[in-house]
Amino acid sequence: MRMILVGPPGAGKGTQAARLVGRFAIPHISTGDMLRAAVKAGTEMGKQADTFMSAGQLVPDEVVIGMVVDRIAEPDAVDGFMLDGFPRTQPQAAALDVALNAAKVALDVVLLIEVPDDLIVGRITGRRMDPETGDIYHVEFKPPPADVAARVVQRKDDTETACRKRLSKYHSETAPIVPYYRERGLLRSVDGNAAPDVVTARIEAVLAG
Ligand code: AP5
């Protein structure tokens, strides 16, 4: 299974990916997680990316494309992958096509998780991450258990100001790739405005159909 998860910030891509990858035995490849790891490691690329990410801007295509093309060529991704947060621009979608064509493989599905803008800010500003496990929580919708609560952190780009910039970038840069995949018959959409278990069931139904 080669699939892409698309959706606005806070749509639940990371939450749903964590539930789905085990079922398909494919790696979850999140460009956001890869970039945050580079920031944490203090690499040159991480330092460059940090400025863009903290401001709610997209990291330049040339940085992200090379990172993903290398990652999907690794042995664990040869038989499939779940891309989360990539592609996010038309040049990224085109570059992914080139890489997949060169490897003589094709995408199976592009899954769009739709959530209205007015719910996004609350989801993003309330998100907390466990730095040890990467587990995602929410102060209201999924509070961390007592033994984890003391160590959860808030992402630097989860402020209301950065969230609104990310949402605006989603509409201007990322939403335009949706018709590209719809025209090729790859797009499936689910309504992400429901409890996480309900959204998972909707995704499973769509993927089975
Ligand atoms: P990235 O990490 O990809 O962020 P994003 O796309 O903005 O998505 P999020 O991680 O914010 O949200 P999500 O959809 O995964 O939601 P989650 O499941 O956590 O990218 C970060 C930055 O990196 C970008 O802004 C950019 O700078 C850079 N970047 C990354 N990829 C790039 C690329 N390809 N090109 C250029 N730059 C790139 O859920 C959110 C919250 O809601 C959580 O608290 C969760 O508990 C809660 N929640 C989830 N589902 C539900 C539900 N059903 N009901 C209620 N609450 C829910």
JSON list of N, CA and C in Angstrom, two decimals, residues 29-71:
[
{"chain": "A", "resi": 29, "resn": "ILE", "atom": "N", "xyz": [5.68, 7.95, 7.27]},
{"chain": "A", "resi": 29, "resn": "ILE", "atom": "CA", "xyz": [6.72, 8.91, 6.92]},
{"chain": "A", "resi": 29, "resn": "ILE", "atom": "C", "xyz": [6.12, 10.31, 7.00]},
{"chain": "A", "resi": 30, "resn": "SER", "atom": "N", "xyz": [6.41, 10.98, 8.11]},
{"chain": "A", "resi": 30, "resn": "SER", "atom": "CA", "xyz": [5.88, 12.32, 8.34]},
{"chain": "A", "resi": 30, "resn": "SER", "atom": "C", "xyz": [7.00, 13.33, 8.12]},
{"chain": "A", "resi": 31, "resn": "THR", "atom": "N", "xyz": [6.82, 14.21, 7.14]},
{"chain": "A", "resi": 31, "resn": "THR", "atom": "CA", "xyz": [7.87, 15.21, 6.90]},
{"chain": "A", "resi": 31, "resn": "THR", "atom": "C", "xyz": [7.99, 16.16, 8.09]},
{"chain": "A", "resi": 32, "resn": "GLY", "atom": "N", "xyz": [6.86, 16.44, 8.76]},
{"chain": "A", "resi": 32, "resn": "GLY", "atom": "CA", "xyz": [6.92, 17.29, 9.96]},
{"chain": "A", "resi": 32, "resn": "GLY", "atom": "C", "xyz": [7.79, 16.64, 11.03]},
{"chain": "A", "resi": 33, "resn": "ASP", "atom": "N", "xyz": [7.59, 15.33, 11.26]},
{"chain": "A", "resi": 33, "resn": "ASP", "atom": "CA", "xyz": [8.41, 14.62, 12.27]},
{"chain": "A", "resi": 33, "resn": "ASP", "atom": "C", "xyz": [9.88, 14.60, 11.85]},
{"chain": "A", "resi": 34, "resn": "MET", "atom": "N", "xyz": [10.13, 14.38, 10.55]},
{"chain": "A", "resi": 34, "resn": "MET", "atom": "CA", "xyz": [11.53, 14.32, 10.09]},
{"chain": "A", "resi": 34, "resn": "MET", "atom": "C", "xyz": [12.22, 15.68, 10.27]},
{"chain": "A", "resi": 35, "resn": "LEU", "atom": "N", "xyz": [11.47, 16.73, 9.96]},
{"chain": "A", "resi": 35, "resn": "LEU", "atom": "CA", "xyz": [12.05, 18.08, 10.10]},
{"chain": "A", "resi": 35, "resn": "LEU", "atom": "C", "xyz": [12.27, 18.42, 11.57]},
{"chain": "A", "resi": 36, "resn": "ARG", "atom": "N", "xyz": [11.31, 18.05, 12.43]},
{"chain": "A", "resi": 36, "resn": "ARG", "atom": "CA", "xyz": [11.49, 18.33, 13.86]},
{"chain": "A", "resi": 36, "resn": "ARG", "atom": "C", "xyz": [12.68, 17.54, 14.42]},
{"chain": "A", "resi": 37, "resn": "ALA", "atom": "N", "xyz": [12.90, 16.33, 13.91]},
{"chain": "A", "resi": 37, "resn": "ALA", "atom": "CA", "xyz": [14.07, 15.54, 14.35]},
{"chain": "A", "resi": 37, "resn": "ALA", "atom": "C", "xyz": [15.36, 16.24, 13.93]},
{"chain": "A", "resi": 38, "resn": "ALA", "atom": "N", "xyz": [15.35, 16.84, 12.72]},
{"chain": "A", "resi": 38, "resn": "ALA", "atom": "CA", "xyz": [16.55, 17.55, 12.24]},
{"chain": "A", "resi": 38, "resn": "ALA", "atom": "C", "xyz": [16.80, 18.81, 13.07]},
{"chain": "A", "resi": 39, "resn": "VAL", "atom": "N", "xyz": [15.70, 19.48, 13.47]},
{"chain": "A", "resi": 39, "resn": "VAL", "atom": "CA", "xyz": [15.83, 20.68, 14.31]},
{"chain": "A", "resi": 39, "resn": "VAL", "atom": "C", "xyz": [16.44, 20.27, 15.65]},
{"chain": "A", "resi": 40, "resn": "LYS", "atom": "N", "xyz": [15.91, 19.20, 16.22]},
{"chain": "A", "resi": 40, "resn": "LYS", "atom": "CA", "xyz": [16.38, 18.74, 17.54]},
{"chain": "A", "resi": 40, "resn": "LYS", "atom": "C", "xyz": [17.84, 18.32, 17.48]},
{"chain": "A", "resi": 41, "resn": "ALA", "atom": "N", "xyz": [18.23, 17.70, 16.38]},
{"chain": "A", "resi": 41, "resn": "ALA", "atom": "CA", "xyz": [19.62, 17.23, 16.24]},
{"chain": "A", "resi": 41, "resn": "ALA", "atom": "C", "xyz": [20.57, 18.38, 15.93]},
{"chain": "A", "resi": 42, "resn": "GLY", "atom": "N", "xyz": [20.00, 19.55, 15.59]},
{"chain": "A", "resi": 42, "resn": "GLY", "atom": "CA", "xyz": [20.83, 20.73, 15.33]},
{"chain": "A", "resi": 42, "resn": "GLY", "atom": "C", "xyz": [21.61, 20.65, 14.03]},
{"chain": "A", "resi": 43, "resn": "THR", "atom": "N", "xyz": [21.12, 19.86, 13.06]},
{"chain": "A", "resi": 43, "resn": "THR", "atom": "CA", "xyz": [21.82, 19.77, 11.78]},
{"chain": "A", "resi": 43, "resn": "THR", "atom": "C", "xyz": [21.66, 21.10, 11.03]},
{"chain": "A", "resi": 44, "resn": "GLU", "atom": "N", "xyz": [22.47, 21.27, 9.99]},
{"chain": "A", "resi": 44, "resn": "GLU", "atom": "CA", "xyz": [22.40, 22.50, 9.19]},
{"chain": "A", "resi": 44, "resn": "GLU", "atom": "C", "xyz": [21.00, 22.63, 8.58]},
{"chain": "A", "resi": 45, "resn": "MET", "atom": "N", "xyz": [20.48, 21.50, 8.07]},
{"chain": "A", "resi": 45, "resn": "MET", "atom": "CA", "xyz": [19.14, 21.52, 7.48]},
{"chain": "A", "resi": 45, "resn": "MET", "atom": "C", "xyz": [18.09, 21.85, 8.55]},
{"chain": "A", "resi": 46, "resn": "GLY", "atom": "N", "xyz": [18.28, 21.31, 9.75]},
{"chain": "A", "resi": 46, "resn": "GLY", "atom": "CA", "xyz": [17.35, 21.57, 10.85]},
{"chain": "A", "resi": 46, "resn": "GLY", "atom": "C", "xyz": [17.32, 23.04, 11.22]},
{"chain": "A", "resi": 47, "resn": "LYS", "atom": "N", "xyz": [18.50, 23.65, 11.24]},
{"chain": "A", "resi": 47, "resn": "LYS", "atom": "CA", "xyz": [18.57, 25.09, 11.60]},
{"chain": "A", "resi": 47, "resn": "LYS", "atom": "C", "xyz": [17.83, 25.92, 10.57]},
{"chain": "A", "resi": 48, "resn": "GLN", "atom": "N", "xyz": [18.02, 25.55, 9.31]},
{"chain": "A", "resi": 48, "resn": "GLN", "atom": "CA", "xyz": [17.36, 26.26, 8.21]},
{"chain": "A", "resi": 48, "resn": "GLN", "atom": "C", "xyz": [15.83, 26.08, 8.31]},
{"chain": "A", "resi": 49, "resn": "ALA", "atom": "N", "xyz": [15.41, 24.82, 8.56]},
{"chain": "A", "resi": 49, "resn": "ALA", "atom": "CA", "xyz": [13.98, 24.51, 8.60]},
{"chain": "A", "resi": 49, "resn": "ALA", "atom": "C", "xyz": [13.29, 25.18, 9.79]},
{"chain": "A", "resi": 50, "resn": "ASP", "atom": "N", "xyz": [13.99, 25.30, 10.90]},
{"chain": "A", "resi": 50, "resn": "ASP", "atom": "CA", "xyz": [13.39, 25.81, 12.14]},
{"chain": "A", "resi": 50, "resn": "ASP", "atom": "C", "xyz": [12.79, 27.20, 11.93]},
{"chain": "A", "resi": 51, "resn": "THR", "atom": "N", "xyz": [13.49, 28.04, 11.20]},
{"chain": "A", "resi": 51, "resn": "THR", "atom": "CA", "xyz": [13.02, 29.41, 10.97]},
{"chain": "A", "resi": 51, "resn": "THR", "atom": "C", "xyz": [11.66, 29.39, 10.26]},
{"chain": "A", "resi": 52, "resn": "PHE", "atom": "N", "xyz": [11.56, 28.55, 9.24]},
{"chain": "A", "resi": 52, "resn": "PHE", "atom": "CA", "xyz": [10.30, 28.48, 8.48]},
{"chain": "A", "resi": 52, "resn": "PHE", "atom": "C", "xyz": [9.19, 27.87, 9.33]},
{"chain": "A", "resi": 53, "resn": "MET", "atom": "N", "xyz": [9.50, 26.79, 10.01]},
{"chain": "A", "resi": 53, "resn": "MET", "atom": "CA", "xyz": [8.46, 26.07, 10.75]},
{"chain": "A", "resi": 53, "resn": "MET", "atom": "C", "xyz": [7.90, 26.91, 11.90]},
{"chain": "A", "resi": 54, "resn": "SER", "atom": "N", "xyz": [8.79, 27.58, 12.64]},
{"chain": "A", "resi": 54, "resn": "SER", "atom": "CA", "xyz": [8.31, 28.38, 13.77]},
{"chain": "A", "resi": 54, "resn": "SER", "atom": "C", "xyz": [7.39, 29.50, 13.32]},
{"chain": "A", "resi": 55, "resn": "ALA", "atom": "N", "xyz": [7.60, 29.98, 12.09]},
{"chain": "A", "resi": 55, "resn": "ALA", "atom": "CA", "xyz": [6.79, 31.08, 11.57]},
{"chain": "A", "resi": 55, "resn": "ALA", "atom": "C", "xyz": [5.53, 30.57, 10.86]},
{"chain": "A", "resi": 56, "resn": "GLY", "atom": "N", "xyz": [5.35, 29.26, 10.83]},
{"chain": "A", "resi": 56, "resn": "GLY", "atom": "CA", "xyz": [4.16, 28.71, 10.15]},
{"chain": "A", "resi": 56, "resn": "GLY", "atom": "C", "xyz": [4.29, 28.72, 8.64]},
{"chain": "A", "resi": 57, "resn": "GLN", "atom": "N", "xyz": [5.52, 28.88, 8.15]},
{"chain": "A", "resi": 57, "resn": "GLN", "atom": "CA", "xyz": [5.77, 28.87, 6.69]},
{"chain": "A", "resi": 57, "resn": "GLN", "atom": "C", "xyz": [6.17, 27.47, 6.25]},
{"chain": "A", "resi": 58, "resn": "LEU", "atom": "N", "xyz": [6.08, 27.21, 4.94]},
{"chain": "A", "resi": 58, "resn": "LEU", "atom": "CA", "xyz": [6.56, 25.93, 4.43]},
{"chain": "A", "resi": 58, "resn": "LEU", "atom": "C", "xyz": [8.08, 25.97, 4.29]},
{"chain": "A", "resi": 59, "resn": "VAL", "atom": "N", "xyz": [8.70, 24.83, 4.56]},
{"chain": "A", "resi": 59, "resn": "VAL", "atom": "CA", "xyz": [10.14, 24.68, 4.31]},
{"chain": "A", "resi": 59, "resn": "VAL", "atom": "C", "xyz": [10.32, 24.58, 2.79]},
{"chain": "A", "resi": 60, "resn": "PRO", "atom": "N", "xyz": [11.39, 25.18, 2.22]},
{"chain": "A", "resi": 60, "resn": "PRO", "atom": "CA", "xyz": [11.52, 25.19, 0.76]},
{"chain": "A", "resi": 60, "resn": "PRO", "atom": "C", "xyz": [11.47, 23.79, 0.14]},
{"chain": "A", "resi": 61, "resn": "ASP", "atom": "N", "xyz": [10.84, 23.73, -1.04]},
{"chain": "A", "resi": 61, "resn": "ASP", "atom": "CA", "xyz": [10.66, 22.45, -1.74]},
{"chain": "A", "resi": 61, "resn": "ASP", "atom": "C", "xyz": [11.97, 21.68, -1.89]},
{"chain": "A", "resi": 62, "resn": "GLU", "atom": "N", "xyz": [13.05, 22.37, -2.25]},
{"chain": "A", "resi": 62, "resn": "GLU", "atom": "CA", "xyz": [14.30, 21.65, -2.55]},
{"chain": "A", "resi": 62, "resn": "GLU", "atom": "C", "xyz": [14.82, 20.90, -1.31]},
{"chain": "A", "resi": 63, "resn": "VAL", "atom": "N", "xyz": [14.52, 21.40, -0.13]},
{"chain": "A", "resi": 63, "resn": "VAL", "atom": "CA", "xyz": [14.96, 20.73, 1.10]},
{"chain": "A", "resi": 63, "resn": "VAL", "atom": "C", "xyz": [14.11, 19.48, 1.34]},
{"chain": "A", "resi": 64, "resn": "VAL", "atom": "N", "xyz": [12.80, 19.66, 1.22]},
{"chain": "A", "resi": 64, "resn": "VAL", "atom": "CA", "xyz": [11.87, 18.59, 1.59]},
{"chain": "A", "resi": 64, "resn": "VAL", "atom": "C", "xyz": [11.87, 17.47, 0.55]},
{"chain": "A", "resi": 65, "resn": "ILE", "atom": "N", "xyz": [11.93, 17.83, -0.72]},
{"chain": "A", "resi": 65, "resn": "ILE", "atom": "CA", "xyz": [11.86, 16.82, -1.78]},
{"chain": "A", "resi": 65, "resn": "ILE", "atom": "C", "xyz": [13.01, 15.82, -1.66]},
{"chain": "A", "resi": 66, "resn": "GLY", "atom": "N", "xyz": [14.22, 16.32, -1.50]},
{"chain": "A", "resi": 66, "resn": "GLY", "atom": "CA", "xyz": [15.39, 15.43, -1.40]},
{"chain": "A", "resi": 66, "resn": "GLY", "atom": "C", "xyz": [15.26, 14.50, -0.21]},
{"chain": "A", "resi": 67, "resn": "MET", "atom": "N", "xyz": [14.76, 15.05, 0.89]},
{"chain": "A", "resi": 67, "resn": "MET", "atom": "CA", "xyz": [14.60, 14.27, 2.12]},
{"chain": "A", "resi": 67, "resn": "MET", "atom": "C", "xyz": [13.63, 13.11, 1.90]},
{"chain": "A", "resi": 68, "resn": "VAL", "atom": "N", "xyz": [12.51, 13.38, 1.23]},
{"chain": "A", "resi": 68, "resn": "VAL", "atom": "CA", "xyz": [11.50, 12.33, 1.04]},
{"chain": "A", "resi": 68, "resn": "VAL", "atom": "C", "xyz": [11.93, 11.32, -0.02]},
{"chain": "A", "resi": 69, "resn": "VAL", "atom": "N", "xyz": [12.52, 11.80, -1.09]},
{"chain": "A", "resi": 69, "resn": "VAL", "atom": "CA", "xyz": [12.96, 10.87, -2.15]},
{"chain": "A", "resi": 69, "resn": "VAL", "atom": "C", "xyz": [13.96, 9.87, -1.56]},
{"chain": "A", "resi": 70, "resn": "ASP", "atom": "N", "xyz": [14.87, 10.35, -0.72]},
{"chain": "A", "resi": 70, "resn": "ASP", "atom": "CA", "xyz": [15.83, 9.43, -0.06]},
{"chain": "A", "resi": 70, "resn": "ASP", "atom": "C", "xyz": [15.10, 8.47, 0.87]},
{"chain": "A", "resi": 71, "resn": "ARG", "atom": "N", "xyz": [14.12, 8.99, 1.60]},
{"chain": "A", "resi": 71, "resn": "ARG", "atom": "CA", "xyz": [13.45, 8.15, 2.62]},
{"chain": "A", "resi": 71, "resn": "ARG", "atom": "C", "xyz": [12.63, 7.03, 1.98]}
]
